[in-house]
Short mmCIF file of C-alpha atoms in Angstrom, two decimals:
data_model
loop_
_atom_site.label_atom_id
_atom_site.label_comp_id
_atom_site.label_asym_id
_atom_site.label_seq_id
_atom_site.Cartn_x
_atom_site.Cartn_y
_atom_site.Cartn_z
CA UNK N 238 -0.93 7.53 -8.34
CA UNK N 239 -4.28 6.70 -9.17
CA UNK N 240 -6.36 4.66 -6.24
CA UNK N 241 -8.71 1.69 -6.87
CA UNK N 242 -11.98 2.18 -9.06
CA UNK N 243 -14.88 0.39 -9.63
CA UNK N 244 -17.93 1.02 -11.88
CA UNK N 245 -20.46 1.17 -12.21
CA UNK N 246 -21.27 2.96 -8.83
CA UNK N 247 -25.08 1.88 -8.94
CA UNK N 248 -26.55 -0.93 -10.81
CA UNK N 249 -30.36 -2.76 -10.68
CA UNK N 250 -31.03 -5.59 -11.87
CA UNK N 251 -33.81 -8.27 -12.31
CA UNK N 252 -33.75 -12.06 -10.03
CA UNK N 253 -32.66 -14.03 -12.78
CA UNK N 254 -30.15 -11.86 -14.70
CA UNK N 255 -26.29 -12.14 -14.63
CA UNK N 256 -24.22 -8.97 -13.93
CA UNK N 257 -20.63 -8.16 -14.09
CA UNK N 258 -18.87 -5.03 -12.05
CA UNK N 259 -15.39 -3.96 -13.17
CA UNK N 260 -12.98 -2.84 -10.87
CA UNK N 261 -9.36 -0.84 -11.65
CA UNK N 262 -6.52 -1.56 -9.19
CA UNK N 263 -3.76 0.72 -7.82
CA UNK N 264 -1.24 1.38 -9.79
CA UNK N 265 1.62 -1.14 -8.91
CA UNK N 266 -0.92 -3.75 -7.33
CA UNK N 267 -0.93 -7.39 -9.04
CA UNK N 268 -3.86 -8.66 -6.43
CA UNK N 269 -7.42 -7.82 -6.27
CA UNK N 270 -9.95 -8.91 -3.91
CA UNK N 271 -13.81 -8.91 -3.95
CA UNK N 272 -16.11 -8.49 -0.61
CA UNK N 273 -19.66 -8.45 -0.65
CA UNK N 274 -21.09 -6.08 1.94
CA UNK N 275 -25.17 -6.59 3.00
CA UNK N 276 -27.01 -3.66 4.52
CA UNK N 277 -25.78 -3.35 8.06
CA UNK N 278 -22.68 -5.67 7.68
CA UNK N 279 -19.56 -6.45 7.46
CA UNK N 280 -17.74 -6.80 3.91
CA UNK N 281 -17.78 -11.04 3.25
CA UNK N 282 -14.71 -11.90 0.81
CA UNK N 283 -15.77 -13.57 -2.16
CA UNK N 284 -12.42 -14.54 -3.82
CA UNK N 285 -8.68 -13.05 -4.51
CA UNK N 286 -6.88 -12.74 -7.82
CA UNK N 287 -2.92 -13.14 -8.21
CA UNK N 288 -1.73 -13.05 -11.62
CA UNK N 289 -4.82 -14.07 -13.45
CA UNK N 290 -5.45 -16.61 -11.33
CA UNK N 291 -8.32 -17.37 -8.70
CA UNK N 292 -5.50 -17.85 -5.71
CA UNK N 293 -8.10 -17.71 -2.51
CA UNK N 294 -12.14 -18.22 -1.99
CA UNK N 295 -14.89 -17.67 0.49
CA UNK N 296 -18.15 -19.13 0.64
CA UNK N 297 -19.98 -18.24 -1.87
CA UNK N 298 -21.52 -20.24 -4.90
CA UNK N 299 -19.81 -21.14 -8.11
CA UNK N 300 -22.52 -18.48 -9.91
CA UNK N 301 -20.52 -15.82 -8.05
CA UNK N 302 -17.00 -15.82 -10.85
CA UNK N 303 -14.05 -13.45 -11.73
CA UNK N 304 -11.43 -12.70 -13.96
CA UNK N 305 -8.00 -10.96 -13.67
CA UNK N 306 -6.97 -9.53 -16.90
CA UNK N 307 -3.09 -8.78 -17.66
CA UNK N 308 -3.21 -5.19 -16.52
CA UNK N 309 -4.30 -6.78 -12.97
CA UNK N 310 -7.83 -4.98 -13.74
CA UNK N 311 -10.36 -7.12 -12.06
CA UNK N 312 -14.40 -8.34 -13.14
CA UNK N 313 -16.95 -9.74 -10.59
CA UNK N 314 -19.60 -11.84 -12.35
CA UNK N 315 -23.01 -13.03 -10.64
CA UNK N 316 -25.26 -15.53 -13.12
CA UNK N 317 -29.14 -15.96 -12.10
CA UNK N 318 -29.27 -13.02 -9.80
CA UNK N 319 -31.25 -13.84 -6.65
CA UNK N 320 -32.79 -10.87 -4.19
CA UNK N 321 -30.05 -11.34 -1.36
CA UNK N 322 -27.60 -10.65 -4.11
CA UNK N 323 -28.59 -7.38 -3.42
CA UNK N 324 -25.32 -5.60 -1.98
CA UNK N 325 -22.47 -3.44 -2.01
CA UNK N 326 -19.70 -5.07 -4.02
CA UNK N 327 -16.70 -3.66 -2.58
CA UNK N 328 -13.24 -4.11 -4.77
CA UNK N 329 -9.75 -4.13 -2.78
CA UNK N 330 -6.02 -3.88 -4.58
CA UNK N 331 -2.97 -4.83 -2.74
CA UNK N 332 0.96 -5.69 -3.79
CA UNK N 333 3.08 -8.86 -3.89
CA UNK N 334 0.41 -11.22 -3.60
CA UNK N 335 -1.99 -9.88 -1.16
CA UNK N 336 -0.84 -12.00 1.45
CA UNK N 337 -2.63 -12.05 4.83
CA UNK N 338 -0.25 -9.04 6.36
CA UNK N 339 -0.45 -7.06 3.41
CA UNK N 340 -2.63 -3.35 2.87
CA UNK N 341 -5.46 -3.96 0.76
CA UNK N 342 -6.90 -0.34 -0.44
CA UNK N 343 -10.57 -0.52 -1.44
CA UNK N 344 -12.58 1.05 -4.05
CA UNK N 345 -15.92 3.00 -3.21
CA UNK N 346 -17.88 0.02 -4.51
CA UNK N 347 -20.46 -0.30 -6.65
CA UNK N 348 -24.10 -0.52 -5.17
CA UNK N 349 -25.91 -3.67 -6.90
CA UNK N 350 -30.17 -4.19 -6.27
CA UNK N 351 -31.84 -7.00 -7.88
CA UNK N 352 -35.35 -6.53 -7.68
CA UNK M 164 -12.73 -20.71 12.89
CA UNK M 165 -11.81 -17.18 12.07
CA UNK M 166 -13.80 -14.27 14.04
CA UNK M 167 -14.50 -10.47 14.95
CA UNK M 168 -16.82 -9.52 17.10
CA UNK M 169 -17.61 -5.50 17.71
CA UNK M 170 -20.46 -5.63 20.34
CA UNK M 171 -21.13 -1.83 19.88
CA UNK M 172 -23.28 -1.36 17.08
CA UNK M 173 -23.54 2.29 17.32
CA UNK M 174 -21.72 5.09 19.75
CA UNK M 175 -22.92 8.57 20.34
CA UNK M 176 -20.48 11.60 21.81
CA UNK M 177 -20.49 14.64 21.69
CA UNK M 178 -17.19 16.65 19.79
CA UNK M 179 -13.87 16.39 22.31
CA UNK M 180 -15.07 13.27 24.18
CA UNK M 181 -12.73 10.21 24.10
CA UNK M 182 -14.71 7.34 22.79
CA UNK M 183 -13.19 3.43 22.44
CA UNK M 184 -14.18 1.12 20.32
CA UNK M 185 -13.88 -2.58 20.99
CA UNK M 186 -12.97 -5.28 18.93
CA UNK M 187 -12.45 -9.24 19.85
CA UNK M 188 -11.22 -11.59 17.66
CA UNK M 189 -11.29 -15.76 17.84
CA UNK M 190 -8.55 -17.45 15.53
CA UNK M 191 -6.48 -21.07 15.67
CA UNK M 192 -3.24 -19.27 13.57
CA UNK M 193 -0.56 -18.17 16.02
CA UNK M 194 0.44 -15.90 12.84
CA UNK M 195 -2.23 -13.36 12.63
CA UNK M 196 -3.28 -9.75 11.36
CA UNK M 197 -5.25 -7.38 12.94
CA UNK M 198 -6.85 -4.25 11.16
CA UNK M 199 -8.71 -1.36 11.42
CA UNK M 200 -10.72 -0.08 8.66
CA UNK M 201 -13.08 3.21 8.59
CA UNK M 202 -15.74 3.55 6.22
CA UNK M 203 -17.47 7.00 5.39
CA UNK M 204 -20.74 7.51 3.85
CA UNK M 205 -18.99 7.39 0.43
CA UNK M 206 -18.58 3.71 0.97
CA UNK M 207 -14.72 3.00 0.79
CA UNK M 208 -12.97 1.24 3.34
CA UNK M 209 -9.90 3.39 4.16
CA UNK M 210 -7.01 1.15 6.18
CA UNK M 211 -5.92 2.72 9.82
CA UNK M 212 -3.89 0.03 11.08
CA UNK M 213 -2.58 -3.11 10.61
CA UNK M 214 -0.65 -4.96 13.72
CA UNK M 215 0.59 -8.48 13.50
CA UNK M 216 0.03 -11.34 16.31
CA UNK M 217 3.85 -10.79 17.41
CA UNK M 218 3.85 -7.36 18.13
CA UNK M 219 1.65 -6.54 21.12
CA UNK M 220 2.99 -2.69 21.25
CA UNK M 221 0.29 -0.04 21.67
CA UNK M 222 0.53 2.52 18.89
CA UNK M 223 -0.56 6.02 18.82
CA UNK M 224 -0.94 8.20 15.39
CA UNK M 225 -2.23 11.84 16.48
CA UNK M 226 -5.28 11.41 18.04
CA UNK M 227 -5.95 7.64 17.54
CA UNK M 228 -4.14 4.89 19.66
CA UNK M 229 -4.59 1.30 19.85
CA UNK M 230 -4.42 -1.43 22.54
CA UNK M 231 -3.56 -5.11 21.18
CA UNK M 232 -3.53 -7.70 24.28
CA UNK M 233 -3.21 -11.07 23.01
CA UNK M 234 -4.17 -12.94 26.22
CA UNK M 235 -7.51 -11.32 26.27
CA UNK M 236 -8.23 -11.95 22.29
CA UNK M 237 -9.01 -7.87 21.96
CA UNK M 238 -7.58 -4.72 19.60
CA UNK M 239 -9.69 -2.17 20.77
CA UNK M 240 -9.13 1.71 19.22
CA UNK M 241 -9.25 5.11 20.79
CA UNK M 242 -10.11 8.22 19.51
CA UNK M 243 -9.05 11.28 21.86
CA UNK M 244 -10.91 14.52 21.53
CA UNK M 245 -13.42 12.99 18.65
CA UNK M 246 -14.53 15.45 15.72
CA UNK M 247 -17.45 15.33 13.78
CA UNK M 248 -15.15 13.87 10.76
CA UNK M 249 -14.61 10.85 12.96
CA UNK M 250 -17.92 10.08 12.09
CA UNK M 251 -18.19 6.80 10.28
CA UNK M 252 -18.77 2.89 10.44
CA UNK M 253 -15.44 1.48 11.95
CA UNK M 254 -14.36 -2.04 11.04
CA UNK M 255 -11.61 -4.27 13.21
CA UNK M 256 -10.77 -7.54 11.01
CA UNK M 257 -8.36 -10.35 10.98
CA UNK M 258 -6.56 -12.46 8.53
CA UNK M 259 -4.47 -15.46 9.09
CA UNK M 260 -1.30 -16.48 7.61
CA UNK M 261 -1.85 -19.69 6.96
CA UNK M 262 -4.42 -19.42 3.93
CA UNK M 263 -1.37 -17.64 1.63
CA UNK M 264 -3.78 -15.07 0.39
CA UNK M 265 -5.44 -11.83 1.72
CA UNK M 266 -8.66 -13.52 3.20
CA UNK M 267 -10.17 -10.28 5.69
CA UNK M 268 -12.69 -11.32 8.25
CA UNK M 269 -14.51 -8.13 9.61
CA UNK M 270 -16.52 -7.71 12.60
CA UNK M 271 -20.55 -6.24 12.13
CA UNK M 272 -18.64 -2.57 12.35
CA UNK M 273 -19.51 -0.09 14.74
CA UNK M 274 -21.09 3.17 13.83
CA UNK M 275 -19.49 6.44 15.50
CA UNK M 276 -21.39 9.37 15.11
CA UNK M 277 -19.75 12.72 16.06
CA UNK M 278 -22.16 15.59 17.22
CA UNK M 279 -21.09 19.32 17.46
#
């Protein structure tokens, strides 16, 4: 059983530029989640997949966009890349729907610094 | 509103000491979820616990043990006879029921370190 992975691991990037991090689930998980996690925080969710579809978001801008593709593998876009973007992007797989009670198993995150 | 707060930023003991780690939590839901997450250096969140709102039972699992008590708002977690593994940022967060999807709030996360 392979766990959740997300690449790349490091990424920079220049204010203005649009970026997109890819993230594997679990192997029997239809739901992935996206957190952002600033320097010294906690992870903020950004949004939740469910069968392709954008089922759950948190507050964050409509430049901050995903995708779910059929094998429940997951991308995280940012357009016009800003410096507090800066972040890391942490990816989390769960089962039957990711609903609030349910395990979510994280990735190792990928490390993103606009500059 | 939804929130965790983990006043200890960062706790120092030294290998074998008990150390607890506190965790409050403000929701409106009376159907609720509680975790505990512990990150490593590597950067992955790996899942401890989950407890829901109805069941206020302490649990132990070898040498960690947690205390829910609803009508103080807290989940706080103990680690008896800390390592130097047990070193880590430690996050408590809640999700409600109410949203139908996975939405985890996390507290600031409090960092353990573990000396020899």
């Amino acid at each position: 059983e392979t766990g959740v992975t997300q690449s790349p691991t490091h990424l920079i990037k220049t204010r203005g530029q649009q970026v997109t991090l890819r993230c594997s689930s679990q192997s029997g998980h239809n739901t992935v989640s996206w957190y952002q996690q600033a320097l010294g925080q906690g992870p903020q969710f950004i949004f939740q997949y469910y069968r392709e579809e954008e089922n759950g978001r948190g507050n964050f801008p409509p430049r901050f966009s995903g995708l779910q593709f059929p094998n429940y593998s997951s991308e995280l876009n940012v357009n016009a890349l800003e410096l507090d973007d800066s972040a890391l992007y942490l990816c989390a797989s769960s089962p039957g729907g990711g609903t609030g009670n349910t395990e979510a198993f994280f990735g190792q995150g990928t490390r993103l610094t606009v500059v | 509103a939804q929130k965790v707060t983990q006043a200890q930023t960062e706790i120092s003991v030294v290998e074998k000491e008990d150390v607890t780690l506190d965790c409050v939590y403000e929701t409106r839901d009376t159907t609720y979820y509680l975790f505990w997450y512990k990150q490593p250096p590597s950067g992955e969140l790996v899942f401890l616990i989950r407890r829901n709102s109805f069941d206020e039972q302490n649990e132990i699992s070898g040498r960690y043990s947690w205390n829910f008590q609803k009508s103080t708002s807290s989940f706080n977690f103990t680690i008896t006879a800390s390592q130097v593994v047990d070193s880590a940022v430690y996050f408590c967060a809640l999700s409600e029921a109410h949203t139908g999807f996975q939405k985890l709030v996390f507290g600031t996360g409090t960092r353990l370190l573990v000396s020899p």
